[in-house]
XYZ file of C-alpha atoms in Angstrom:
352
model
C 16.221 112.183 119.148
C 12.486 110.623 119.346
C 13.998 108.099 116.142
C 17.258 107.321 118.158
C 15.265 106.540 121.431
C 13.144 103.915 119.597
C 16.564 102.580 117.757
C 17.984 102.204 121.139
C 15.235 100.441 122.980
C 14.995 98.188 119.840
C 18.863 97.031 119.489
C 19.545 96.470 123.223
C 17.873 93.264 123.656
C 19.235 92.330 120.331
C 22.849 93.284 121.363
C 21.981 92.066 125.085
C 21.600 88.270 122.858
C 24.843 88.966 121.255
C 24.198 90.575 118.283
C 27.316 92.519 116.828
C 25.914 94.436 114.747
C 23.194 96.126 117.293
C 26.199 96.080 119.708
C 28.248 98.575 117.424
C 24.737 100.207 117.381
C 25.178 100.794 120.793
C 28.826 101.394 121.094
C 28.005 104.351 118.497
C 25.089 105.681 120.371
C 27.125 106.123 123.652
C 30.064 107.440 121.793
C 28.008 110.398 120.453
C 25.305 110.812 122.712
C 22.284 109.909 120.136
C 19.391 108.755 122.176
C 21.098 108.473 125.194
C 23.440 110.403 127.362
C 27.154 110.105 125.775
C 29.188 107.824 127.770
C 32.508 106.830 126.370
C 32.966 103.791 128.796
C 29.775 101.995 127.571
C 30.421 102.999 124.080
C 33.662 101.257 124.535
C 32.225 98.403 126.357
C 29.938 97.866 123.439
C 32.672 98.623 120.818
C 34.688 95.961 122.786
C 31.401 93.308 122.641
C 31.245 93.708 118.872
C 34.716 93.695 117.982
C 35.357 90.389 119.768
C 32.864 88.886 117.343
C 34.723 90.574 114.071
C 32.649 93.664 113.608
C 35.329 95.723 111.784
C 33.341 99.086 112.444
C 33.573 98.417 115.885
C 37.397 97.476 115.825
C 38.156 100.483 114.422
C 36.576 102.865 116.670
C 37.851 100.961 119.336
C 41.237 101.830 118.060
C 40.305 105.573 117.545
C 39.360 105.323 121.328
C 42.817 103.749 122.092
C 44.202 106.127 119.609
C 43.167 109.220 121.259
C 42.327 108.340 124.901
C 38.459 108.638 125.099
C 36.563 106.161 127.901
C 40.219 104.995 128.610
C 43.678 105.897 129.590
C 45.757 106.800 125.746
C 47.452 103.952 125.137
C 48.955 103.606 121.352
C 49.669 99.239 121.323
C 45.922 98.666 121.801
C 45.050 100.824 119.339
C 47.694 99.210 117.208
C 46.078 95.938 117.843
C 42.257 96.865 116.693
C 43.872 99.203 113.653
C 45.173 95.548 112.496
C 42.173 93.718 112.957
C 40.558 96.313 111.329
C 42.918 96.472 108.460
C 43.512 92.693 108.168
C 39.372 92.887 107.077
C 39.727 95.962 104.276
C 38.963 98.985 106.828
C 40.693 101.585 105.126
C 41.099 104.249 107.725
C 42.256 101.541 109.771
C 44.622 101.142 107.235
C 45.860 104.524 106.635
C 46.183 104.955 110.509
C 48.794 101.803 110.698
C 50.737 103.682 107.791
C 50.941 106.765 110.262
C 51.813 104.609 113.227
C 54.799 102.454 111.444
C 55.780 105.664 110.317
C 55.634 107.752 113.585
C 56.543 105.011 116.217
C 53.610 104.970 118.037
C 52.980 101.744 119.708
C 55.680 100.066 117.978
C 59.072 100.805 116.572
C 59.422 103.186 114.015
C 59.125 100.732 110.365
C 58.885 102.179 107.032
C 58.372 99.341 105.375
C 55.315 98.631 106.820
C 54.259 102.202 107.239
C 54.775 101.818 103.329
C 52.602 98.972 103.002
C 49.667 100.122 104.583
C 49.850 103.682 103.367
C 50.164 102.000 99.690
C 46.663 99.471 100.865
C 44.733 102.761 101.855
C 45.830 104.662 98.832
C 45.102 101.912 96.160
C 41.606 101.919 97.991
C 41.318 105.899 97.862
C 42.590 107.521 100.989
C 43.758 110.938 99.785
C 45.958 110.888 102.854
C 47.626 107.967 102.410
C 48.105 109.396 98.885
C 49.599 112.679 100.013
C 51.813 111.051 102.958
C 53.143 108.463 99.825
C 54.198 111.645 98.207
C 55.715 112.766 100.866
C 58.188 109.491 101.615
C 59.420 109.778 97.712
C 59.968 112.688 97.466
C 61.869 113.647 100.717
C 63.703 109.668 100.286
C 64.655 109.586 103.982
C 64.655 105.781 104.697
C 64.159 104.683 100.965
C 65.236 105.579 97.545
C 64.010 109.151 96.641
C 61.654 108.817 93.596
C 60.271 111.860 92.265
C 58.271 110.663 89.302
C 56.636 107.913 92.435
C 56.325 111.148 94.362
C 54.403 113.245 91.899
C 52.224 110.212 90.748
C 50.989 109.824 94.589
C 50.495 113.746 95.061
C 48.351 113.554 91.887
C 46.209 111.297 92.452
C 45.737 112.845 96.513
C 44.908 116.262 94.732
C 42.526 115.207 92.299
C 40.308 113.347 95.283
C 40.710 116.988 96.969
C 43.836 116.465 99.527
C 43.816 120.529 100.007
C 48.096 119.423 101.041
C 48.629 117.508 98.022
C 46.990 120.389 95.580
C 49.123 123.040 97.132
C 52.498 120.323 96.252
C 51.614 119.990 92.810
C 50.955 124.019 92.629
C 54.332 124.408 94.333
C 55.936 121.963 92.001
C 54.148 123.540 88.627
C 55.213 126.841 90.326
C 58.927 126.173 90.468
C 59.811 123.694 88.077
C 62.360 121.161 88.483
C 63.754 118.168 86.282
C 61.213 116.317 85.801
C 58.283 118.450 85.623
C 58.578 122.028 83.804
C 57.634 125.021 85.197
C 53.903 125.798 84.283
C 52.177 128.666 85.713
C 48.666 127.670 84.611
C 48.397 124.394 86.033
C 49.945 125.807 89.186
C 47.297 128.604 89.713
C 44.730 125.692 89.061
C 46.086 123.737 91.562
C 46.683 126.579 94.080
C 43.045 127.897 93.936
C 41.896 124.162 94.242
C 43.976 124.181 97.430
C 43.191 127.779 98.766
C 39.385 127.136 98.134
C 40.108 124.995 101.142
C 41.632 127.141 103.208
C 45.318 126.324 102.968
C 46.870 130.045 103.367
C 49.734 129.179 101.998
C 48.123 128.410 99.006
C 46.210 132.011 99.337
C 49.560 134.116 100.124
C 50.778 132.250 96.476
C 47.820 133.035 94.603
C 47.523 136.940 95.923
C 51.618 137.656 94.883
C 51.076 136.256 91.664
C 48.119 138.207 90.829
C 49.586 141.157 92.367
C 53.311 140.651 90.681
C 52.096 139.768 87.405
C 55.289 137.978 86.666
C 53.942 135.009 84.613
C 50.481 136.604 84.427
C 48.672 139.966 83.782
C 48.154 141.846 86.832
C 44.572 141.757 88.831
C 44.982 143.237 91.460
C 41.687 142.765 92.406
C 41.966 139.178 92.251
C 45.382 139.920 94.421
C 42.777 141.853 97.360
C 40.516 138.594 97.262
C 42.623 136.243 98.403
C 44.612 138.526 100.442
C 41.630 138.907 102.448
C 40.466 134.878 102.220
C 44.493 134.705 103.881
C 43.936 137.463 106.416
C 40.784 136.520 107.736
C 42.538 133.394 108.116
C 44.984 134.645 110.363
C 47.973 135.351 108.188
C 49.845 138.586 109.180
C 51.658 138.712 105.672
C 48.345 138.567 104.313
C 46.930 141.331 106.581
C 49.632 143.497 106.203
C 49.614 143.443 102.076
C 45.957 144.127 102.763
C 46.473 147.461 104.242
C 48.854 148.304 101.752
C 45.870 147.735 98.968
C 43.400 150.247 100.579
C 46.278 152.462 100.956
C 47.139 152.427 97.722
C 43.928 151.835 96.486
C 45.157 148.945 93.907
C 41.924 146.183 93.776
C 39.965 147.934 96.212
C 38.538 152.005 96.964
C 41.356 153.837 99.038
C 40.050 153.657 102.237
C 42.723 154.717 105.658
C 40.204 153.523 107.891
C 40.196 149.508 106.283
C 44.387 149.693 105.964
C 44.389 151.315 109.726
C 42.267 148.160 110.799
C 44.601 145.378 108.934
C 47.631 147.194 110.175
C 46.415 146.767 113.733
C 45.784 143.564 113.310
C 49.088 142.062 112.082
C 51.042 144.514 114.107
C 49.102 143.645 117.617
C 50.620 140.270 116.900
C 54.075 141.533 116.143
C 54.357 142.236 112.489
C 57.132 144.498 111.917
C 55.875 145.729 108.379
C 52.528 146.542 109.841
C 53.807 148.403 112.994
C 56.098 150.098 110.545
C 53.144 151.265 108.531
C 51.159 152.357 111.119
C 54.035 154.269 112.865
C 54.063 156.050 109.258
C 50.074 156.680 109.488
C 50.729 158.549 112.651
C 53.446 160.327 111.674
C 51.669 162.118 108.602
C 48.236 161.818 110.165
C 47.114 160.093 107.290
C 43.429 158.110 108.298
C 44.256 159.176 111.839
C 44.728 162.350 114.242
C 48.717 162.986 113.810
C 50.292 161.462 117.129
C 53.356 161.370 116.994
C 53.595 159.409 120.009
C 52.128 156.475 118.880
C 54.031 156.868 115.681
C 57.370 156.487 117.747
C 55.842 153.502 119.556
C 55.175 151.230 116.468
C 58.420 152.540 114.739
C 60.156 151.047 117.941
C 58.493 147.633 118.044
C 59.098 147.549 114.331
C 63.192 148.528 114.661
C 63.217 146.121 117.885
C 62.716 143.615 115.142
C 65.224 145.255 113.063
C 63.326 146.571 110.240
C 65.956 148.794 108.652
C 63.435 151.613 107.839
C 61.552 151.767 110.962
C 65.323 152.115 112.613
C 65.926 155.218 110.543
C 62.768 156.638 110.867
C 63.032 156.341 114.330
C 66.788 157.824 114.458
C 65.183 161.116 112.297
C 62.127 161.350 115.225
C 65.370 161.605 117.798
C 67.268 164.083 115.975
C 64.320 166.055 115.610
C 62.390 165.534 119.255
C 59.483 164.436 117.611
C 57.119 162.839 119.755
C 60.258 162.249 121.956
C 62.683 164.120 123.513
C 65.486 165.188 121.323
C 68.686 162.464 121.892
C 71.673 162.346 119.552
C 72.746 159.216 120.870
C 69.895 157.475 120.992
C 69.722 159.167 117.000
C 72.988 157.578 116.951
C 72.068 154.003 117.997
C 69.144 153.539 115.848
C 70.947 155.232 112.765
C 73.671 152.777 112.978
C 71.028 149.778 113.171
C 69.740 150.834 109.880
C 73.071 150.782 107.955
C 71.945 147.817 106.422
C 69.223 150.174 104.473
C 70.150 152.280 101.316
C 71.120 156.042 101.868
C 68.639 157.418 104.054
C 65.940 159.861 102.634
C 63.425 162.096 104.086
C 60.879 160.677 101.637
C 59.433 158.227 103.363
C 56.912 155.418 101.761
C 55.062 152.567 103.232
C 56.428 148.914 103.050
């Protein structure tokens, strides 16, 4: 802070003569609060100062303060306006931000062609995004010609700068297979752990069924637990639920009730039907937890409100049988005939 005070004190008398360069200074300052209190009004008054004079830092963030309403009312035309000054001078966010703009309709008319040609600027100059949003136009050919082979060359060259989107494409595309690019499991776990290194969960769901299938590969399940978990801390129910399933089963990890009975909660707290069927199973056999067969009737219902086929049976047999409810043949009735769908019924009863 000491360093930023003296900066400060230094560049204002140098902006206050018209400098653009200390005036970006400034405008930067006040926009995050180094050395001074932040204030996004001056930082845009000193953005505004600067940009005038063809500082193409400063036209920039003036358009990001357009662009998302910071020190002024949100207003998508102005920001247009600095993105193309910027742009005009080689600014290559600026760039990639008309690209999204043309694309989107904000503060103009929707125009791919020029969404094109800016996206195209900021990716020949390295913008990942730009890259990955190329890819996208190809290969979905709303407005132009769909070109796979232009499609797959963009989402390349995104995912080998990092674009986390762009690696989990080329995983998806190495995954699948199609005409023009044959299926190839290696490359598309390569891909996918580039992408779920970064968090994509999609990427991590992928990763943990093909470990856990061992369809194309050998089976690890332990590899299978890891990125189960990396998904489920991440918030992904599927990826919670599978989770419990593993310390129930004790595949990749040490059996352990207690670690399923907390991942079950989880997902099913936020309306997983698998997990609340699970758990309505736990409490049914006691297994981890005190038998109740209360509770077990209460997840089995929240699970066959969702129509999980087993959950509905199990939930018809705790009817028949007054178990942890009062006996009710048609209420047996109702829930039997909900679960149809599901192969002939058995007592055995196994976790999903």
């Amino acid at each position: 802070q000491g360093d930023y005070k003296t900066a400060f004190k230094k560049w204002k008398p140098i902006a206050e003569k018209g400098n653009s360069t200390a005036q970006f200074n400034l405008g930067l300052m006040y926009d995050r609060g180094d050395g001074v209190g932040q204030s996004f009004s001056k930082a845009i008054k000193w953005y505004r100062f600067a940009a005038k004079q063809k500082n193409v830092g400063a036209q920039f963030n003036l358009g990001l303060m357009y662009y998302n309403g910071e020190g002024v009312g949100k207003n998508y035309e102005k920001a247009l306006k600095w993105f193309l000054y910027a742009a005009a001078q080689g600014n290559i966010g600026a760039q990639y931000n008309l690209g999204w703009m043309f694309e989107k309709g904000e503060g103009t008319k929707p125009n791919h062609k020029r969404a094109i040609k800016w996206y195209r600027l900021a990716a020949k100059n390295g913008n990942s995004l730009a890259q990955y949003n190329l890819g996208l136009i190809y290969e979905k050919g709303e407005r132009i010609r769909r070109n796979f082979a232009k499609a797959f060359k963009w989402y390349l060259k995104a995912g080998n700068l990092g674009n986390a989107e762009a690696q989990l494409k080329l995983a998806q595309i190495y995954d699948r297979g199609n005409d023009n690019v044959k299926k190839d499991i290696k490359k598309a776990i390569k891909w996918y752990v580039s992408s779920a290194k970064q968090g994509k969960v999609q990427a991590q769901l992928r990763l943990a069924k093909i470990y856990e299938k061992g369809s194309w590969i050998e089976k690890n399940f332990y590899h299978a637990v890891k990125w189960y978990k990396a998904a489920a801390d991440k918030g992904s129910l599927e990826a919670q639920s599978r989770l419990g399933l593993h310390y129930i089963h004790g595949k990749g990890v040490k059996k352990n009730f207690t670690k399923a009975i907390y991942w079950f909660h989880k997902a099913a707290k936020r309306g997983d039907p698998k997990a609340q069927y699970n758990l309505g199973l736990l409490y049914e056999k006691g297994d981890g937890v005190s038998k109740n067969l209360r509770k077990a009737v209460k997840w089995y219902l929240m699970a066959a409100e969702q129509d999980h086929k087993k959950a509905q049976a199990n939930l018809g047999w705790m009817y028949v049988n007054g178990m942890g409810v009062k006996e009710d043949f048609d209420a047996a009735a109702k829930w039997y005939k909900r679960s149809e769908g599901l192969r002939k019924y058995s007592n055995k009863k196994h976790f999903n």
